[in-house]
Each structure stands twice: as C-alpha cells, then as structure tokens.
PDB file of C-alpha atoms and ligand atoms in Angstrom:
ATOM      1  CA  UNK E   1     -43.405 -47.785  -6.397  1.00 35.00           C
ATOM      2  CA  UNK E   2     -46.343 -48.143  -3.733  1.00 36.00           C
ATOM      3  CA  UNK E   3     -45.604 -44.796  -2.585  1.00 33.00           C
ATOM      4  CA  UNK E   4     -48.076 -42.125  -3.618  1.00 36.00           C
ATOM      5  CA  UNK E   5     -47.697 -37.800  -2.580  1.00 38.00           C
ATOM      6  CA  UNK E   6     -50.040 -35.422  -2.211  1.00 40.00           C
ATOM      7  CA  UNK E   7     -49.424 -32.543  -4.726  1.00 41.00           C
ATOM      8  CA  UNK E   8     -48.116 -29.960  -3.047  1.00 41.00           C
ATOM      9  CA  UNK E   9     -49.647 -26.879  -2.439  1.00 43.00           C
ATOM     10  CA  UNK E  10     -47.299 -23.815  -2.755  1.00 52.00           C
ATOM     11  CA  UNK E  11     -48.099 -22.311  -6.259  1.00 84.00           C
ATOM     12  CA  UNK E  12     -45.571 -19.651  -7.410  1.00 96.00           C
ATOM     13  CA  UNK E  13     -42.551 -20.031  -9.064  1.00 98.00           C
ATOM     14  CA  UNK E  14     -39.783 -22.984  -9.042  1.00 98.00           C
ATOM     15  CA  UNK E  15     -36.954 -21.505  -8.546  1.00 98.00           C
ATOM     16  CA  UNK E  16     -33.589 -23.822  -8.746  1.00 98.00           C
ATOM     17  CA  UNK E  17     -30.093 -22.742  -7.314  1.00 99.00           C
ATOM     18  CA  UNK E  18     -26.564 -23.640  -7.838  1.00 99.00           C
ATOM     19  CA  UNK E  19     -25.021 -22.647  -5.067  1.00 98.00           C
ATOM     20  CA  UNK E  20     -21.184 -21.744  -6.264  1.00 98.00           C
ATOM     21  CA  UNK E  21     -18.230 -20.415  -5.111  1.00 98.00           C
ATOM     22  CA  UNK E  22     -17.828 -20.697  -1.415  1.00 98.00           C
ATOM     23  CA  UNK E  23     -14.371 -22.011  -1.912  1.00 98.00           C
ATOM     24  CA  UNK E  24     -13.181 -19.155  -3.579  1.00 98.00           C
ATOM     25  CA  UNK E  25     -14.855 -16.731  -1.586  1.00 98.00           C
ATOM     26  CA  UNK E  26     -12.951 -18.298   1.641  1.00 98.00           C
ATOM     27  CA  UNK E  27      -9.285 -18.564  -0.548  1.00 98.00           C
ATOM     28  CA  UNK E  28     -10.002 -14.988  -1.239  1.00 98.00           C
ATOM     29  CA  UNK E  29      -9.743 -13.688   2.328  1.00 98.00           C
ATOM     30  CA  UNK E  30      -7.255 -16.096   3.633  1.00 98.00           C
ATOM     31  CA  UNK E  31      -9.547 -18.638   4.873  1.00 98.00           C
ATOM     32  CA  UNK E  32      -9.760 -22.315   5.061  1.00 97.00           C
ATOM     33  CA  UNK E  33     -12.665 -23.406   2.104  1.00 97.00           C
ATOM     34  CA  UNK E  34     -14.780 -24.459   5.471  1.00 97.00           C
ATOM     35  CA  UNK E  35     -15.586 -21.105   6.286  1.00 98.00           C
ATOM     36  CA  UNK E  36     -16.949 -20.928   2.907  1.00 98.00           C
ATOM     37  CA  UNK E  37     -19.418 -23.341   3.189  1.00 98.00           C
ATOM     38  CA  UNK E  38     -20.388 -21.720   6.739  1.00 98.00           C
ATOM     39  CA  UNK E  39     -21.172 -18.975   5.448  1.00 98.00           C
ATOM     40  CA  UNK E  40     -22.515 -19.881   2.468  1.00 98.00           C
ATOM     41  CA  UNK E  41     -25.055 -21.728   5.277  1.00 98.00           C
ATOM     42  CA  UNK E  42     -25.851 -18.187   6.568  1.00 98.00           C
ATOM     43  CA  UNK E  43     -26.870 -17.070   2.829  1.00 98.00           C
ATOM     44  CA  UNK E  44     -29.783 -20.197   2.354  1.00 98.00           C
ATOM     45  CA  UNK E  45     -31.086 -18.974   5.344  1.00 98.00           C
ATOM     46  CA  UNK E  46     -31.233 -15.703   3.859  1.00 98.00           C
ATOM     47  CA  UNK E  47     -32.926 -16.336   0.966  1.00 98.00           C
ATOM     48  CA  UNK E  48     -35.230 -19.089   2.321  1.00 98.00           C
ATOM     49  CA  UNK E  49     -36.599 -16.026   4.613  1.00 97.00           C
ATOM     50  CA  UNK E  50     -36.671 -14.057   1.897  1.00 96.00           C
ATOM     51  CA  UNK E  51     -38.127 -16.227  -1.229  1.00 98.00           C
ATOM     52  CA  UNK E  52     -41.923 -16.616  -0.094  1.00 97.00           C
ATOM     53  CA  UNK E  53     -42.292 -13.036  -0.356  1.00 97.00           C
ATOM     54  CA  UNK E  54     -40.825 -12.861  -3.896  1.00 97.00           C
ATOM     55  CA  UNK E  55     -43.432 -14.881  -5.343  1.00 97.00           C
ATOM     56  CA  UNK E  56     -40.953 -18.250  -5.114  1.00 98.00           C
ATOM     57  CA  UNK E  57     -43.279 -21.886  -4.650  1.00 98.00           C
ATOM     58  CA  UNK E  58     -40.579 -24.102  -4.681  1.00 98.00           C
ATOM     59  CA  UNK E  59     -36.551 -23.800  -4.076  1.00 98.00           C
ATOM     60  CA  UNK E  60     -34.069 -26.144  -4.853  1.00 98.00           C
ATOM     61  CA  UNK E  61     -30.964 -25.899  -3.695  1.00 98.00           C
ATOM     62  CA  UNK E  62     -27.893 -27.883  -4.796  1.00 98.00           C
ATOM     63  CA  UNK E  63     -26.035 -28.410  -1.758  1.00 98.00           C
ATOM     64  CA  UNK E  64     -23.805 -31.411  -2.774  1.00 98.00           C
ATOM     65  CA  UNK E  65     -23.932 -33.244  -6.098  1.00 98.00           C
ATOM     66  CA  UNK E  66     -22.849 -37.054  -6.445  1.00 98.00           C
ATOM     67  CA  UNK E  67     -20.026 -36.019  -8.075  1.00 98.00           C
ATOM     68  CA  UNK E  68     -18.371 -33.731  -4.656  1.00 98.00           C
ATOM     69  CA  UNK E  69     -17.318 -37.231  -3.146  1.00 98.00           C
ATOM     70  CA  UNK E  70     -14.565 -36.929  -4.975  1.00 98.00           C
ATOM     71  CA  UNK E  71     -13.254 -33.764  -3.049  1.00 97.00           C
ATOM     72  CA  UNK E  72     -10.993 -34.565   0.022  1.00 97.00           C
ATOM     73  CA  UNK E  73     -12.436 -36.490   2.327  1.00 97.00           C
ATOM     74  CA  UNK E  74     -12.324 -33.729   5.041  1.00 96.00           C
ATOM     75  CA  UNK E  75     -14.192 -31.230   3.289  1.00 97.00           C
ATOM     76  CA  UNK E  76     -16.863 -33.792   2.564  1.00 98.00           C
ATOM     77  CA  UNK E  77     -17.057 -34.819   6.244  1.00 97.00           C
ATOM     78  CA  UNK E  78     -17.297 -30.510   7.460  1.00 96.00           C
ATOM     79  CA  UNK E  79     -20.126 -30.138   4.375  1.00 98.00           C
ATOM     80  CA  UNK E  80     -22.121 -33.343   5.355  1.00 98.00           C
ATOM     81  CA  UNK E  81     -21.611 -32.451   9.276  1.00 98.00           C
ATOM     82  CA  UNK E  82     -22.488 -28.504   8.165  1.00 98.00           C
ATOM     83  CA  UNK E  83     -25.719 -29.862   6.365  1.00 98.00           C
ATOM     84  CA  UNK E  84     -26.758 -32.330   9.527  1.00 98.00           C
ATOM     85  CA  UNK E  85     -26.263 -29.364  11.932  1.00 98.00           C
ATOM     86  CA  UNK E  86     -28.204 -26.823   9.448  1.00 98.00           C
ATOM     87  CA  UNK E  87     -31.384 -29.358   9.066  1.00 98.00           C
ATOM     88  CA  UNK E  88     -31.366 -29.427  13.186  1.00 97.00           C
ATOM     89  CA  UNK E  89     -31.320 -25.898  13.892  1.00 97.00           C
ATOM     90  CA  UNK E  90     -33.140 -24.722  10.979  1.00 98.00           C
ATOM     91  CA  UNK E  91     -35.841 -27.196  11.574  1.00 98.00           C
ATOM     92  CA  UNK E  92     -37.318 -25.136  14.112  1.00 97.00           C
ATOM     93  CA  UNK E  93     -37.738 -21.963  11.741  1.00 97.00           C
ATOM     94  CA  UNK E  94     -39.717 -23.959   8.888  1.00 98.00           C
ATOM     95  CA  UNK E  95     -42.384 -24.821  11.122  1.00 98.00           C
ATOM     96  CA  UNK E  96     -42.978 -21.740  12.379  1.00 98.00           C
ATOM     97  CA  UNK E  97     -42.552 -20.455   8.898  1.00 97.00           C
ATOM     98  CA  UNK E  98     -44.764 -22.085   6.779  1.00 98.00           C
ATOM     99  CA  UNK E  99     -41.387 -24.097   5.017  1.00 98.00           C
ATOM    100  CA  UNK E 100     -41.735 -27.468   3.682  1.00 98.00           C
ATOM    101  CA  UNK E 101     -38.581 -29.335   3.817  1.00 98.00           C
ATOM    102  CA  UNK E 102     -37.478 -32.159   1.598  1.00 98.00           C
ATOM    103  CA  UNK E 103     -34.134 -33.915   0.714  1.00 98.00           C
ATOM    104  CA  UNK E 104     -33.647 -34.959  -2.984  1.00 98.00           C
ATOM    105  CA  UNK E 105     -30.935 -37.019  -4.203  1.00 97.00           C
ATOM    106  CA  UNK E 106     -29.600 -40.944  -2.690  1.00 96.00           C
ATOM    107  CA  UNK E 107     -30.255 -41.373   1.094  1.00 95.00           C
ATOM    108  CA  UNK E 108     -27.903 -44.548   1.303  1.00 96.00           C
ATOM    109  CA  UNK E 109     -24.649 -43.255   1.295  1.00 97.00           C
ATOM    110  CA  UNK E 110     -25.072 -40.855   3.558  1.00 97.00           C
ATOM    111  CA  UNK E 111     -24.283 -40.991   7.494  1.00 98.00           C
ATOM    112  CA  UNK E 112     -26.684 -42.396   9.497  1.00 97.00           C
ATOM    113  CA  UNK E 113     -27.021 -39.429  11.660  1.00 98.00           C
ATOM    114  CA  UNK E 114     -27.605 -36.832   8.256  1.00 98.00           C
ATOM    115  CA  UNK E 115     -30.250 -39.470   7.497  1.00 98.00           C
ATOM    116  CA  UNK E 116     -31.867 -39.138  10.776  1.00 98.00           C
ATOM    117  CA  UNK E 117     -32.006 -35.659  10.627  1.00 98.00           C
ATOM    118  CA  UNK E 118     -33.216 -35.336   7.528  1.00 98.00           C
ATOM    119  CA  UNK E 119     -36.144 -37.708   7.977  1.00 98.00           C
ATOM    120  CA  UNK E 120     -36.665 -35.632  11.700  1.00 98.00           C
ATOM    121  CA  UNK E 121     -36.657 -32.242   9.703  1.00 98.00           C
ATOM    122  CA  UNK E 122     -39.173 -34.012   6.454  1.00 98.00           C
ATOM    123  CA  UNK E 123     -41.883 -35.086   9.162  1.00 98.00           C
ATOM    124  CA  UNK E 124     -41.751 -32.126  11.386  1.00 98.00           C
ATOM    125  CA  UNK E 125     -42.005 -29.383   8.493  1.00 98.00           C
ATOM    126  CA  UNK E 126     -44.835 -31.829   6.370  1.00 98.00           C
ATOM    127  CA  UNK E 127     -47.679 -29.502   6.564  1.00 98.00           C
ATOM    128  CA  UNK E 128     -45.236 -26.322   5.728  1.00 98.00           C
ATOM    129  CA  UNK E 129     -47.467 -24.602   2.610  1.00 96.00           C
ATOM    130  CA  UNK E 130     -45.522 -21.439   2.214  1.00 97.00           C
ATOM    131  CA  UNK E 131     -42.639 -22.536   0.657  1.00 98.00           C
ATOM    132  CA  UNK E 132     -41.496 -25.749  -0.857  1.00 98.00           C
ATOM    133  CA  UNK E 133     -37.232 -25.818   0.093  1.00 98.00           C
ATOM    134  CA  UNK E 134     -35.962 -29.055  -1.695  1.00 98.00           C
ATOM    135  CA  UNK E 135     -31.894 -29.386  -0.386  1.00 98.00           C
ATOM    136  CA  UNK E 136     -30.233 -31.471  -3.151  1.00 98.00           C
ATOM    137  CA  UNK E 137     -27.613 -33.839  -1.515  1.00 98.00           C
ATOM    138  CA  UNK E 138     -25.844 -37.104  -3.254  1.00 98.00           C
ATOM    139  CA  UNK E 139     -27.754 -35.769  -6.055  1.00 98.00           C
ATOM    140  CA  UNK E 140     -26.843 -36.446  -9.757  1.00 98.00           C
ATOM    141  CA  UNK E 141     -30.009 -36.174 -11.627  1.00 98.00           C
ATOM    142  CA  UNK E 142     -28.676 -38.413 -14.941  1.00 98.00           C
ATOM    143  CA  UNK E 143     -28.807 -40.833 -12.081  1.00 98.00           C
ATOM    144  CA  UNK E 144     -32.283 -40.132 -10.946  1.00 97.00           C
ATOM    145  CA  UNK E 145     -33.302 -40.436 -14.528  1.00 97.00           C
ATOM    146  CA  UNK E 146     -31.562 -43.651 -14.692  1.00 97.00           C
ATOM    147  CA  UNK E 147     -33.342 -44.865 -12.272  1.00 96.00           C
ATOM    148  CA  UNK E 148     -36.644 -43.815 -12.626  1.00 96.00           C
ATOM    149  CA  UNK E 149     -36.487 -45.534 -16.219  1.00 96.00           C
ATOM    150  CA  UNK E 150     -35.554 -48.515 -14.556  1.00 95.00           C
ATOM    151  CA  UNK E 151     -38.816 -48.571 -12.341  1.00 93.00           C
ATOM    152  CA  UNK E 152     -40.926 -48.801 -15.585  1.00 93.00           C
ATOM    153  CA  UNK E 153     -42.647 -51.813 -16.514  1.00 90.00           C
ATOM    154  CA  UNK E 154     -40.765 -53.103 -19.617  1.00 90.00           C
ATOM    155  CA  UNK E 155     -43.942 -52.202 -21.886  1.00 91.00           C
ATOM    156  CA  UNK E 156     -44.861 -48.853 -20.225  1.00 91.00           C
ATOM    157  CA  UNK E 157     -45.699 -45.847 -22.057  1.00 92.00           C
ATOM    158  CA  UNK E 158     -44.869 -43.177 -19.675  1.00 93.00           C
ATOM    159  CA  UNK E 159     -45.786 -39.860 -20.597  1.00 95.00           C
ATOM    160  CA  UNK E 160     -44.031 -36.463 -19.235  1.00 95.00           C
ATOM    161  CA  UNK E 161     -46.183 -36.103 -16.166  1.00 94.00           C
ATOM    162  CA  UNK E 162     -46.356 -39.806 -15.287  1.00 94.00           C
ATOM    163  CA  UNK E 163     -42.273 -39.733 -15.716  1.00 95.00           C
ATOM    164  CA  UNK E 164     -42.085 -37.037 -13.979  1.00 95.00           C
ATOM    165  CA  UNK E 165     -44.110 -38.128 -10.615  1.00 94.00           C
ATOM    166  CA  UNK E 166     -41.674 -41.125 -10.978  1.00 95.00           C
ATOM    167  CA  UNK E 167     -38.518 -38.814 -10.949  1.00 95.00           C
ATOM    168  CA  UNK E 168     -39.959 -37.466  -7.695  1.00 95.00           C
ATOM    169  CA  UNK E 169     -40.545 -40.839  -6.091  1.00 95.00           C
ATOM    170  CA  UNK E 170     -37.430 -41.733  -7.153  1.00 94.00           C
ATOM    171  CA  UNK E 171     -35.979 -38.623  -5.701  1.00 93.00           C
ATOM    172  CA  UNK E 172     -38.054 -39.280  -2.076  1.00 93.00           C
ATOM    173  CA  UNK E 173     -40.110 -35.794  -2.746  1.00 93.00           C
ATOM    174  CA  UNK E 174     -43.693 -34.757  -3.501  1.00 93.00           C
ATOM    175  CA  UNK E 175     -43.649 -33.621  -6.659  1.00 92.00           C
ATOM    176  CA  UNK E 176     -42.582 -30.372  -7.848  1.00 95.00           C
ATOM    177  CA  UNK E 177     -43.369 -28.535 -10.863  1.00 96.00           C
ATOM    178  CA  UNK E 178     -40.796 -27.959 -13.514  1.00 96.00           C
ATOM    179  CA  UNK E 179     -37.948 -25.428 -13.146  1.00 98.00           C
ATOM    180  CA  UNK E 180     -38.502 -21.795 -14.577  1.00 98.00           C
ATOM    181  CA  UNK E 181     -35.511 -20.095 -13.293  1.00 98.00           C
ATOM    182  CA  UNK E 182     -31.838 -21.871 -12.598  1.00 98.00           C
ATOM    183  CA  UNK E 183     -29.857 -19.436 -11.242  1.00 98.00           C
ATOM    184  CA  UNK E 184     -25.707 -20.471 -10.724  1.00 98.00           C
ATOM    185  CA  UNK E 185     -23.524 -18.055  -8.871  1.00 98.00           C
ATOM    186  CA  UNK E 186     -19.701 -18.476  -8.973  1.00 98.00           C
ATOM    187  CA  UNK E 187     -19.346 -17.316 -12.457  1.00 98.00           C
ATOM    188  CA  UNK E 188     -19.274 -21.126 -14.303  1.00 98.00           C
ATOM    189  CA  UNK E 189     -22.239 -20.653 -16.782  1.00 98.00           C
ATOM    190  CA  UNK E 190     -22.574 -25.097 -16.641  1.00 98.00           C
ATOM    191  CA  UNK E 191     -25.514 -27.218 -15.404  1.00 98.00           C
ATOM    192  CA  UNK E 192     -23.455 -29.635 -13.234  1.00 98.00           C
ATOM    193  CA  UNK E 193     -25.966 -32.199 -13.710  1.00 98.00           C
ATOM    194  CA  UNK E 194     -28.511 -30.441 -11.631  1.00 98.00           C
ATOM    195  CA  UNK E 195     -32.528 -31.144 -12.526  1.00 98.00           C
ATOM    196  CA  UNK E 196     -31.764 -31.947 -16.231  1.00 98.00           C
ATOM    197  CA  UNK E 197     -35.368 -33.327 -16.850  1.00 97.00           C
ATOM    198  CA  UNK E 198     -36.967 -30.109 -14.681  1.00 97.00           C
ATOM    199  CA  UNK E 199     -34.725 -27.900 -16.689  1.00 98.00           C
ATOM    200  CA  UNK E 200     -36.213 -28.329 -19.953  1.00 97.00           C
ATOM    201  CA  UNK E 201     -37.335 -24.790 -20.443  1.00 97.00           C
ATOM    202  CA  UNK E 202     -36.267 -22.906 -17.055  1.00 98.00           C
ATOM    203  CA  UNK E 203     -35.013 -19.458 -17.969  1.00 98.00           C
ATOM    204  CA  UNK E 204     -30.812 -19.597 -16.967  1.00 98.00           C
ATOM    205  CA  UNK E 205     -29.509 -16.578 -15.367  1.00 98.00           C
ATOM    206  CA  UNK E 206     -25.356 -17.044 -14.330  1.00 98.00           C
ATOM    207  CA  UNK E 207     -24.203 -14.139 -11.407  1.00 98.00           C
ATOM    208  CA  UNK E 208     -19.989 -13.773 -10.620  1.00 98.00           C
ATOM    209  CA  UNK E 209     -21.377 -13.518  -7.427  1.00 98.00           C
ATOM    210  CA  UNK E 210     -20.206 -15.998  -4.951  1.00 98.00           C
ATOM    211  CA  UNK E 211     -22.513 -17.792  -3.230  1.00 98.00           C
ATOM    212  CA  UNK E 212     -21.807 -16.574   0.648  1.00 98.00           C
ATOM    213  CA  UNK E 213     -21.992 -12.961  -0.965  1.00 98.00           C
ATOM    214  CA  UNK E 214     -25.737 -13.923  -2.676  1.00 98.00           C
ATOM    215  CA  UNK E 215     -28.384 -11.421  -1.046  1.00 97.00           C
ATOM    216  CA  UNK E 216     -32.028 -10.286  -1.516  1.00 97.00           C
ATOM    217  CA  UNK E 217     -30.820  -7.483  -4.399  1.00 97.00           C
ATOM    218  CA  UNK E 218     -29.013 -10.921  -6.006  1.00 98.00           C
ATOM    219  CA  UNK E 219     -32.488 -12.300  -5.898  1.00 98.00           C
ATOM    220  CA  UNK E 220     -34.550  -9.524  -6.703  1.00 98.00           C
ATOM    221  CA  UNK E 221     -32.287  -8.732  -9.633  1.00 98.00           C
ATOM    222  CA  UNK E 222     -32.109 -12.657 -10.709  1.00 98.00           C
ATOM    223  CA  UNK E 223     -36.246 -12.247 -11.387  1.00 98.00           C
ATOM    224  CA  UNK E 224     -36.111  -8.984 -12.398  1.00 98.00           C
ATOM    225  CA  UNK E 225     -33.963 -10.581 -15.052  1.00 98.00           C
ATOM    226  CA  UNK E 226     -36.785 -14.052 -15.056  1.00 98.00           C
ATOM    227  CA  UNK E 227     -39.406 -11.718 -15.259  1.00 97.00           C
ATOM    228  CA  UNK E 228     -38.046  -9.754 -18.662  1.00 96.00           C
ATOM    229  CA  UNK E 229     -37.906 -12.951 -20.439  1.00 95.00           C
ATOM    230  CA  UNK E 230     -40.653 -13.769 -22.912  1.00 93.00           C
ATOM    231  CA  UNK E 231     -41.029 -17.565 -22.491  1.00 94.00           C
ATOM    232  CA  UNK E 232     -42.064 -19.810 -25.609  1.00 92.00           C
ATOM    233  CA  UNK E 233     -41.679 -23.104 -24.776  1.00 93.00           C
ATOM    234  CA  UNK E 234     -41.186 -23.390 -28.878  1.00 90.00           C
ATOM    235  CA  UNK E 235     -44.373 -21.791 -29.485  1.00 91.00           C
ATOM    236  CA  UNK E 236     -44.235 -18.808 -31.437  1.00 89.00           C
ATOM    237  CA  UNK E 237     -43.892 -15.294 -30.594  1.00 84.00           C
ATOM    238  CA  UNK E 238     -47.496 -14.411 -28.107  1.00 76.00           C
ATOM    239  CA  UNK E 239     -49.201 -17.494 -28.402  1.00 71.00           C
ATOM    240  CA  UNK E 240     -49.928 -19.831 -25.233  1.00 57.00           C
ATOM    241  CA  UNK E 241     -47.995 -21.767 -24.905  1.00 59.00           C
ATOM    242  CA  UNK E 242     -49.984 -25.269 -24.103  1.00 57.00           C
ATOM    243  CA  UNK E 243     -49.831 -27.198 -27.500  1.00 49.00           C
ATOM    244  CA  UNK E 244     -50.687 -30.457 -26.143  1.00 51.00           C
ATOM    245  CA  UNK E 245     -54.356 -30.195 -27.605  1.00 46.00           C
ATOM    246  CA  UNK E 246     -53.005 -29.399 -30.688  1.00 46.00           C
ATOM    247  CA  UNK E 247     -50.187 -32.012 -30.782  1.00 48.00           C
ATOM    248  CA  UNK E 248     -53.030 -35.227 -30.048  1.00 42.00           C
ATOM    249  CA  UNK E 249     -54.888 -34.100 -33.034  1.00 44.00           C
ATOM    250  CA  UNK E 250     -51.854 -34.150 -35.657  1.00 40.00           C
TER     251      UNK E 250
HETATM  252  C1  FPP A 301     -19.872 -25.143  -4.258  1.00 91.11           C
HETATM  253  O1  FPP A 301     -18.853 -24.240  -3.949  1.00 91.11           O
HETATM  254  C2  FPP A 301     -20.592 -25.443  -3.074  1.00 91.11           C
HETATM  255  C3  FPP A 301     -20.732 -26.667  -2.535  1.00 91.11           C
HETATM  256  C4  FPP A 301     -20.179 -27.903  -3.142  1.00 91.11           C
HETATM  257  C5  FPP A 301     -21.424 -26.851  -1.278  1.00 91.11           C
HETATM  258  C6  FPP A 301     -22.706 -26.107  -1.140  1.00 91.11           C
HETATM  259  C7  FPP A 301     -22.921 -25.973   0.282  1.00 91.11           C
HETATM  260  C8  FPP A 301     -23.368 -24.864   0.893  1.00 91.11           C
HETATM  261  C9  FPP A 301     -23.842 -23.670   0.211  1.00 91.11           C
HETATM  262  C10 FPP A 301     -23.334 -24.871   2.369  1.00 91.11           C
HETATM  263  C11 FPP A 301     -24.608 -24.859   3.056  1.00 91.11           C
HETATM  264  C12 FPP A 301     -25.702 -25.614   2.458  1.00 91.11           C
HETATM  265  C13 FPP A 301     -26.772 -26.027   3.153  1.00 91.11           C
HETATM  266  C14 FPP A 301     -27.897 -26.660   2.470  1.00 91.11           C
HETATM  267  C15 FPP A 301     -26.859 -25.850   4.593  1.00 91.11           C
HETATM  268  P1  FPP A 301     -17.351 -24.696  -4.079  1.00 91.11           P
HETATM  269  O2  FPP A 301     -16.911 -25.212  -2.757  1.00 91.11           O
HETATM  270  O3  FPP A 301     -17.191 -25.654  -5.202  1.00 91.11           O
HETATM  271  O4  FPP A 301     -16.682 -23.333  -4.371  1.00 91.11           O
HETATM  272  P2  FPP A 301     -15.467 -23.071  -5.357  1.00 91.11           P
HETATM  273  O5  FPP A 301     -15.937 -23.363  -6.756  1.00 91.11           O
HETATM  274  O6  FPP A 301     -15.197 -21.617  -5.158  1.00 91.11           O
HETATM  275  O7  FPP A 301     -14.337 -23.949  -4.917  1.00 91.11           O
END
C-alpha cells in the first residue's frame, strides 16, 4: 500500500463497456468463435479512435472477466494471445494519440509474456492525457473489493474516496472516477461482475448489437441515450446533486 498515483488528467466522461457477443456473431456466419474475438479486436480500436472526440475521459473495457477461465482452454489461450498481440501493435497508436493505457484486474495468473506486454504498453503510453483506456483482464471486481477490504487496517474508517483510491491500487491503475454510462452489447441486460463499486449510479444502456458489429452510430446513439437521462443520484427532481454538506450536518 506504498504505492501512490497521480490523478489522472482526462476529464470527460467514464464510460464502461461490456463487450458481448463475439461468439455469436462468429456462429452466425459459420465461423469458428476466434474470429469473433478478432474482430471484435478491430471494433476497440474503433471506438478508442473514436471516444476522445465524443467527450469520453475514461474507457473501460471488459475484455476477460475471472470467471472466462472456465471456457475451453483453447479459446482462453487465442483471447489471452489476441490481447498480448493487440497491446503490442496498438501500443504504438496510444502514444501518438494521446491514449493512456492501463490493465485492471489480477496480473498473476496471467502468461508471462501478456504481463510483459502489458507493463511495456503501461510505461510507454504513461503521459497519454487524451484518453484514459482501462482493458479489464482476470477481472472480477467482488474480488477487487475483497481485497481492497482486506488491505485496511483492522480499525480503519475508510470513506468512499479513500476506498475507492484503494480499489484502484488494488486494481494496479491511477484512479478513475466513477462510472456514468455501462453500456453491454450482446443483448444480456446483466452486470457480469464488472465495476460493481464504480457502478453505483452509472446510467445502463443494453444494445442487441454484437460487439464486432459496435460502431460510432452504436456510440453516438449509446450517449445520445446517456445524455437524455436526468441523473439524481437520490436527490430529488433538479437539485444538485452533492449532499455530502448536508449529510455531515444531520
Ligand atoms: C464476450 O463475448 C467477449 C469476450 C469474453 C472477450 C472480449 C474480447 C474481445 C472483444 C477481443 C478483443 C479485446 C481486446 C481488449 C483486444 P462472447 O465470446 O462471450 O460471445 P457470446 O456471448 O456470443 O458467446
């Protein structure tokens, strides 16, 4: 718990992704689920070019959850060789592009040569400020909550931001601010135990879409959707929504 991040800088919107349906959208045209996954490669790149512009700070994406070891071994040795190869050539592009790249999720179950290239890709893309791309990989975040609560002291106090910055040591990240819009494609309308704690009040929109098939009108119309929302956060109806002034004095 030595480590300490500097806050990041991107401002803008944290956008979250559940990237579903690459499977399917390879069974559908006769193709092994592999191809799937390819292409469902080709559409992050696609909408990591496209987010900065669309007012989006921070992206997660969840690429594989803690849960997708139990899939055939195979598939999990193509999507961990598909996400080593990705982080190499896409390295490049984040530099040049102003994208911060971090890996959240367990880094000691995975091969030693994904964990080399994920550390290569962290420190080359460090002083990226236009976008902040979290990839979520061995990631299951009742586990990072577990495990952040087991870093506290047994008489801390944490509060919400002090739990969170632990949640994002915990998760080897800078910190990044909470969710506002979860988007899943695929058609499940489930959270998959994807950034529970972040999640608390992010706006949930659910596409049929499958993932390879997600483009910029996917996006656009995602938050078009975000953007129609009128967001509380349990206040009522046009009030701010910051009550923590009001919630010391009670
Ligand atoms: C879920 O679809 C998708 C995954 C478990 C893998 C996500 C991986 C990618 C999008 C590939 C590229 C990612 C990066 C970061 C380079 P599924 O296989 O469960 O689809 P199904 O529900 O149709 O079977």
């Amino acid at each position: 718990m030595q480590r300490t991040w500097q806050e990041p800088e991107a401002a803008g919107l944290h956008v979250g992704v559940i990237m579903d349906g690459n499977g399917r959208w390879a069974t559908a045209r006769g193709l092994p689920r592999a191809a799937g996954h390819r292409e469902g490669a080709d559409a992050v790149r696609r909408l990591v070019e496209s987010a900065p512009a669309t007012g989006i700070g921070t992206l997660t994406l969840f690429a594989f959850s803690s849960d997708n070891w139990r899939r055939p071994g195979r598939e999990v040795q193509w999507l961990l060789r598909l996400f080593r190869e990705h982080l190499r050539t896409e390295t490049a592009r984040c530099v040049v592009t102003g994208v911060r790249l971090n890996v959240i999720g367990r880094r000691d179950r995975m091969p030693r040569s994904l964990a080399a290239a994920v550390g290569a890709a962290e420190s080359a893309t460090a002083a990226g400020r236009r976008l902040h791309l979290r990839i979520a990989i061995d990631y299951s975040a009742r586990d990072a909550i577990l495990r952040a609560a087991q870093c506290l002291p047994p008489d801390a106090v944490p509060s919400r931001d002090s739990f969170a910055r632990l949640l994002s040591i915990v998760d080897h990240a800078p910190p990044a601010p909470p969710v506002d819009l979860l988007i899943r494609t695929g058609g499940e309308q489930r959270l998959s135990d994807f950034l529970l704690w972040e999640c608390a009040y992010a706006e949930l929109h659910f596409t049929p879409r499958m993932w390879p098939d997600f483009d910029h009108a996917d996006l656009a119309r995602a938050l078009a959707d975000f953007h129609g929302r009128e967001r509380r956060f349990g206040a009522l109806p046009g009030t701010a929504p910051d009550l923590q002034p009001i919630a010391g004095r009670i």
